[in-house]
Amino acid sequence: MRNFAHMNWTQLISNCRLGQEHGHPERHDDRTEFKRDYDRLIFSAPFRRLQNKTQVFPLPGSIFVHNRLTHSLEVASVGMSLGCDVSRHLCAKNNGFIDTLVPEIGQIVATACLAHDLGNPPFGHSGEKAIQTFFSEGKGQYLQQHVSPQFWADITCFDGNANAFRLLTHSFKGRRRGGFAMTYSTLASIVKYPFPATEARKKKKFGFFTSERKAYETIATALGIPMIATDRWARYPLVYLVEAADDICYEIMDLEDAYKLKILTYDETAALMLSFFDETAKNRIRQRIGNEELSDPNEKIQYLRACVIGLLENECVKVFIDHEQEILEGTYSGSLIDAISPVPCKAYQHCAELSRERIYKSQPVLDVELSGYHIMATLMELMVEAIEHPDRYYSQQLIGRVSSQYDISSLDLETRLMAVIDYISGMTDVYALDVYQKICGISLPLV
């Protein structure tokens, strides 16, 4: 099934809130609904917890590198620029958009960027892998015969993207209907893979758990996002901008962190960043560095990084505008970063290859992944055993640690298993390590 129904901007940008479709509470200030989304996230506990979740490198020692919180703030900054530039182009082409919500695209994209990593478990991708493989390869394999195929797909493909959508939309015990009660447009902007786990392919990425499928269907229907195949929707257009902001930041900021940690030399880092530009632009940048009398290598790298991010942001806006019709028809494939001009595209690909070999396989990164995987696997094993045998003394002690918002005592096995995943995936790296050490008898609480 291929539906070429054309999405339209006036329907796509909606400030209707999930769970509050029949009226908003009384407002006492002039903030837009999308600014309320942004503020709601900034002041939320899940967002604060990102400060103690690993981005790539181990959490800060003597040198401060990026964690999930600083990464999300930077992605939001780039996302705001991308969204504002796109909305200006759209409004310039269609003056009628000025009186709609289209000028709010920058705020929507920035908010979605803040939220894009909320569902990531401790220790990044190794944490995801530990949850997946506990069920697919580990001691949880026996559970397959006790749960539905859809739920089994959810947990064996567990993904931070789908978990972010759950975190924002699920009504946990004692919480309001609609979860964070975010606007439809903000929520749609974080669903990078608009299909369930049963449709996940090689990369095992998907956009929402079975328990949140109806929420996504409600949003997609209201915004006019068409189905392009059975159980697969077209991407919401603003997803491309959120993805681009993330692509730009993680690649370029990882280079800067690698330089700070002396994994890359100054000359290597500077050469990589200059490779995004043609000779004329390179000379202009070198001249500017000279005119500013920048002698501090760190300051030079920061300036080069700003130049690269500015270039990539402009390039991605151009790709989006050039392919607007395909994006609105749901026929555009790939990411914006893959379609930028040849010189920066080649440089970006080279940086990605170098990152895989020199950064992501460096010893500090591998050490965190190995330790994190073991910690997460152990927590999963002990907590799942506890909910399977809740009458045991040790099980009761473990269950007593879990917040009341997680329905860990439900009579339904799938609900209990998801409560365990909610609890463990919501931990910070530091808290996961602390719980692991305590329940394994490695450390005792200080009196």
PDB file of C-alpha atoms in Angstrom, residues 214-320:
ATOM      1  CA  LYS A 214      -3.206   4.203  19.769  1.00  0.00           C
ATOM      2  CA  ALA A 215      -1.644   7.459  20.945  1.00  0.00           C
ATOM      3  CA  TYR A 216       0.426   7.665  17.779  1.00  0.00           C
ATOM      4  CA  GLU A 217      -2.567   6.784  15.593  1.00  0.00           C
ATOM      5  CA  THR A 218      -4.560   9.591  17.231  1.00  0.00           C
ATOM      6  CA  ILE A 219      -1.767  12.084  16.550  1.00  0.00           C
ATOM      7  CA  ALA A 220      -1.147  10.895  12.973  1.00  0.00           C
ATOM      8  CA  THR A 221      -4.849  11.078  12.099  1.00  0.00           C
ATOM      9  CA  ALA A 222      -5.232  14.585  13.512  1.00  0.00           C
ATOM     10  CA  LEU A 223      -2.119  15.889  11.731  1.00  0.00           C
ATOM     11  CA  GLY A 224      -2.923  14.207   8.421  1.00  0.00           C
ATOM     12  CA  ILE A 225       0.133  11.919   8.412  1.00  0.00           C
ATOM     13  CA  PRO A 226      -0.722   9.185   5.863  1.00  0.00           C
ATOM     14  CA  MET A 227      -0.049   5.460   6.086  1.00  0.00           C
ATOM     15  CA  ILE A 228       2.348   4.445   3.299  1.00  0.00           C
ATOM     16  CA  ALA A 229       2.185   0.688   3.947  1.00  0.00           C
ATOM     17  CA  THR A 230       0.568  -1.678   6.407  1.00  0.00           C
ATOM     18  CA  ASP A 231       1.581  -0.503   9.902  1.00  0.00           C
ATOM     19  CA  ARG A 232       3.923   2.149   8.466  1.00  0.00           C
ATOM     20  CA  TRP A 233       3.263   5.890   8.342  1.00  0.00           C
ATOM     21  CA  ALA A 234       5.005   8.626   6.401  1.00  0.00           C
ATOM     22  CA  ARG A 235       7.518  10.554   8.437  1.00  0.00           C
ATOM     23  CA  TYR A 236       6.226  13.727  10.027  1.00  0.00           C
ATOM     24  CA  PRO A 237       8.133  16.489   8.167  1.00  0.00           C
ATOM     25  CA  LEU A 238       9.676  18.103  11.250  1.00  0.00           C
ATOM     26  CA  VAL A 239      11.311  14.782  12.168  1.00  0.00           C
ATOM     27  CA  TYR A 240      13.829  15.461   9.402  1.00  0.00           C
ATOM     28  CA  LEU A 241      14.893  18.684  11.125  1.00  0.00           C
ATOM     29  CA  VAL A 242      15.187  17.041  14.563  1.00  0.00           C
ATOM     30  CA  GLU A 243      17.241  14.248  13.019  1.00  0.00           C
ATOM     31  CA  ALA A 244      19.474  16.755  11.194  1.00  0.00           C
ATOM     32  CA  ALA A 245      20.145  18.713  14.394  1.00  0.00           C
ATOM     33  CA  ASP A 246      21.131  15.485  16.141  1.00  0.00           C
ATOM     34  CA  ASP A 247      23.304  14.344  13.224  1.00  0.00           C
ATOM     35  CA  ILE A 248      25.138  17.667  13.140  1.00  0.00           C
ATOM     36  CA  CYS A 249      25.759  17.868  16.881  1.00  0.00           C
ATOM     37  CA  TYR A 250      26.798  14.352  17.741  1.00  0.00           C
ATOM     38  CA  GLU A 251      29.283  14.089  14.880  1.00  0.00           C
ATOM     39  CA  ILE A 252      30.943  17.475  15.305  1.00  0.00           C
ATOM     40  CA  MET A 253      30.827  17.606  19.114  1.00  0.00           C
ATOM     41  CA  ASP A 254      32.272  14.096  19.377  1.00  0.00           C
ATOM     42  CA  LEU A 255      35.288  15.353  17.416  1.00  0.00           C
ATOM     43  CA  GLU A 256      35.735  18.226  19.864  1.00  0.00           C
ATOM     44  CA  ASP A 257      35.443  15.876  22.846  1.00  0.00           C
ATOM     45  CA  ALA A 258      37.939  13.479  21.262  1.00  0.00           C
ATOM     46  CA  TYR A 259      40.365  16.403  20.885  1.00  0.00           C
ATOM     47  CA  LYS A 260      39.891  17.432  24.527  1.00  0.00           C
ATOM     48  CA  LEU A 261      40.601  13.862  25.633  1.00  0.00           C
ATOM     49  CA  LYS A 262      43.705  13.728  23.374  1.00  0.00           C
ATOM     50  CA  ILE A 263      42.293  10.916  21.257  1.00  0.00           C
ATOM     51  CA  LEU A 264      42.747  13.270  18.290  1.00  0.00           C
ATOM     52  CA  THR A 265      45.565  15.819  17.958  1.00  0.00           C
ATOM     53  CA  TYR A 266      44.958  19.497  17.278  1.00  0.00           C
ATOM     54  CA  ASP A 267      46.229  19.159  13.704  1.00  0.00           C
ATOM     55  CA  GLU A 268      43.974  16.175  13.030  1.00  0.00           C
ATOM     56  CA  THR A 269      40.909  17.903  14.479  1.00  0.00           C
ATOM     57  CA  ALA A 270      41.526  21.183  12.670  1.00  0.00           C
ATOM     58  CA  ALA A 271      42.098  19.386   9.361  1.00  0.00           C
ATOM     59  CA  LEU A 272      38.877  17.396   9.771  1.00  0.00           C
ATOM     60  CA  MET A 273      36.845  20.528  10.449  1.00  0.00           C
ATOM     61  CA  LEU A 274      38.410  22.527   7.624  1.00  0.00           C
ATOM     62  CA  SER A 275      37.694  19.672   5.204  1.00  0.00           C
ATOM     63  CA  PHE A 276      34.008  20.715   5.208  1.00  0.00           C
ATOM     64  CA  PHE A 277      34.885  23.865   3.234  1.00  0.00           C
ATOM     65  CA  ASP A 278      36.195  24.685  -0.222  1.00  0.00           C
ATOM     66  CA  GLU A 279      39.563  26.462  -0.555  1.00  0.00           C
ATOM     67  CA  THR A 280      38.072  29.959  -0.611  1.00  0.00           C
ATOM     68  CA  ALA A 281      36.155  29.357   2.629  1.00  0.00           C
ATOM     69  CA  LYS A 282      39.182  27.688   4.252  1.00  0.00           C
ATOM     70  CA  ASN A 283      41.328  30.726   3.548  1.00  0.00           C
ATOM     71  CA  ARG A 284      38.633  33.041   4.896  1.00  0.00           C
ATOM     72  CA  ILE A 285      38.416  31.017   8.123  1.00  0.00           C
ATOM     73  CA  ARG A 286      42.200  30.952   8.549  1.00  0.00           C
ATOM     74  CA  GLN A 287      42.324  34.716   7.983  1.00  0.00           C
ATOM     75  CA  ARG A 288      39.587  35.269  10.560  1.00  0.00           C
ATOM     76  CA  ILE A 289      41.494  33.196  13.116  1.00  0.00           C
ATOM     77  CA  GLY A 290      44.557  35.317  12.408  1.00  0.00           C
ATOM     78  CA  ASN A 291      42.646  38.592  12.614  1.00  0.00           C
ATOM     79  CA  GLU A 292      41.131  37.570  15.938  1.00  0.00           C
ATOM     80  CA  GLU A 293      44.656  36.727  17.140  1.00  0.00           C
ATOM     81  CA  LEU A 294      43.503  33.382  18.451  1.00  0.00           C
ATOM     82  CA  SER A 295      46.548  31.599  19.848  1.00  0.00           C
ATOM     83  CA  ASP A 296      44.762  29.180  22.198  1.00  0.00           C
ATOM     84  CA  PRO A 297      44.298  25.854  20.333  1.00  0.00           C
ATOM     85  CA  ASN A 298      41.068  25.170  22.232  1.00  0.00           C
ATOM     86  CA  GLU A 299      39.636  28.498  21.116  1.00  0.00           C
ATOM     87  CA  LYS A 300      40.592  27.759  17.519  1.00  0.00           C
ATOM     88  CA  ILE A 301      38.852  24.382  17.631  1.00  0.00           C
ATOM     89  CA  GLN A 302      35.733  25.977  19.104  1.00  0.00           C
ATOM     90  CA  TYR A 303      35.674  28.562  16.317  1.00  0.00           C
ATOM     91  CA  LEU A 304      36.142  25.875  13.643  1.00  0.00           C
ATOM     92  CA  ARG A 305      33.361  23.827  15.228  1.00  0.00           C
ATOM     93  CA  ALA A 306      31.001  26.818  15.107  1.00  0.00           C
ATOM     94  CA  CYS A 307      31.832  27.346  11.430  1.00  0.00           C
ATOM     95  CA  VAL A 308      31.120  23.718  10.576  1.00  0.00           C
ATOM     96  CA  ILE A 309      27.824  23.658  12.456  1.00  0.00           C
ATOM     97  CA  GLY A 310      26.728  26.875  10.723  1.00  0.00           C
ATOM     98  CA  LEU A 311      27.583  25.407   7.320  1.00  0.00           C
ATOM     99  CA  LEU A 312      25.770  22.120   7.974  1.00  0.00           C
ATOM    100  CA  GLU A 313      22.709  23.918   9.312  1.00  0.00           C
ATOM    101  CA  ASN A 314      22.434  26.001   6.135  1.00  0.00           C
ATOM    102  CA  GLU A 315      22.995  22.947   3.960  1.00  0.00           C
ATOM    103  CA  CYS A 316      20.251  20.939   5.699  1.00  0.00           C
ATOM    104  CA  VAL A 317      17.762  23.813   5.409  1.00  0.00           C
ATOM    105  CA  LYS A 318      18.453  23.965   1.670  1.00  0.00           C
ATOM    106  CA  VAL A 319      17.915  20.211   1.274  1.00  0.00           C
ATOM    107  CA  PHE A 320      14.645  20.418   3.202  1.00  0.00           C
TER     108      PHE A 320
END
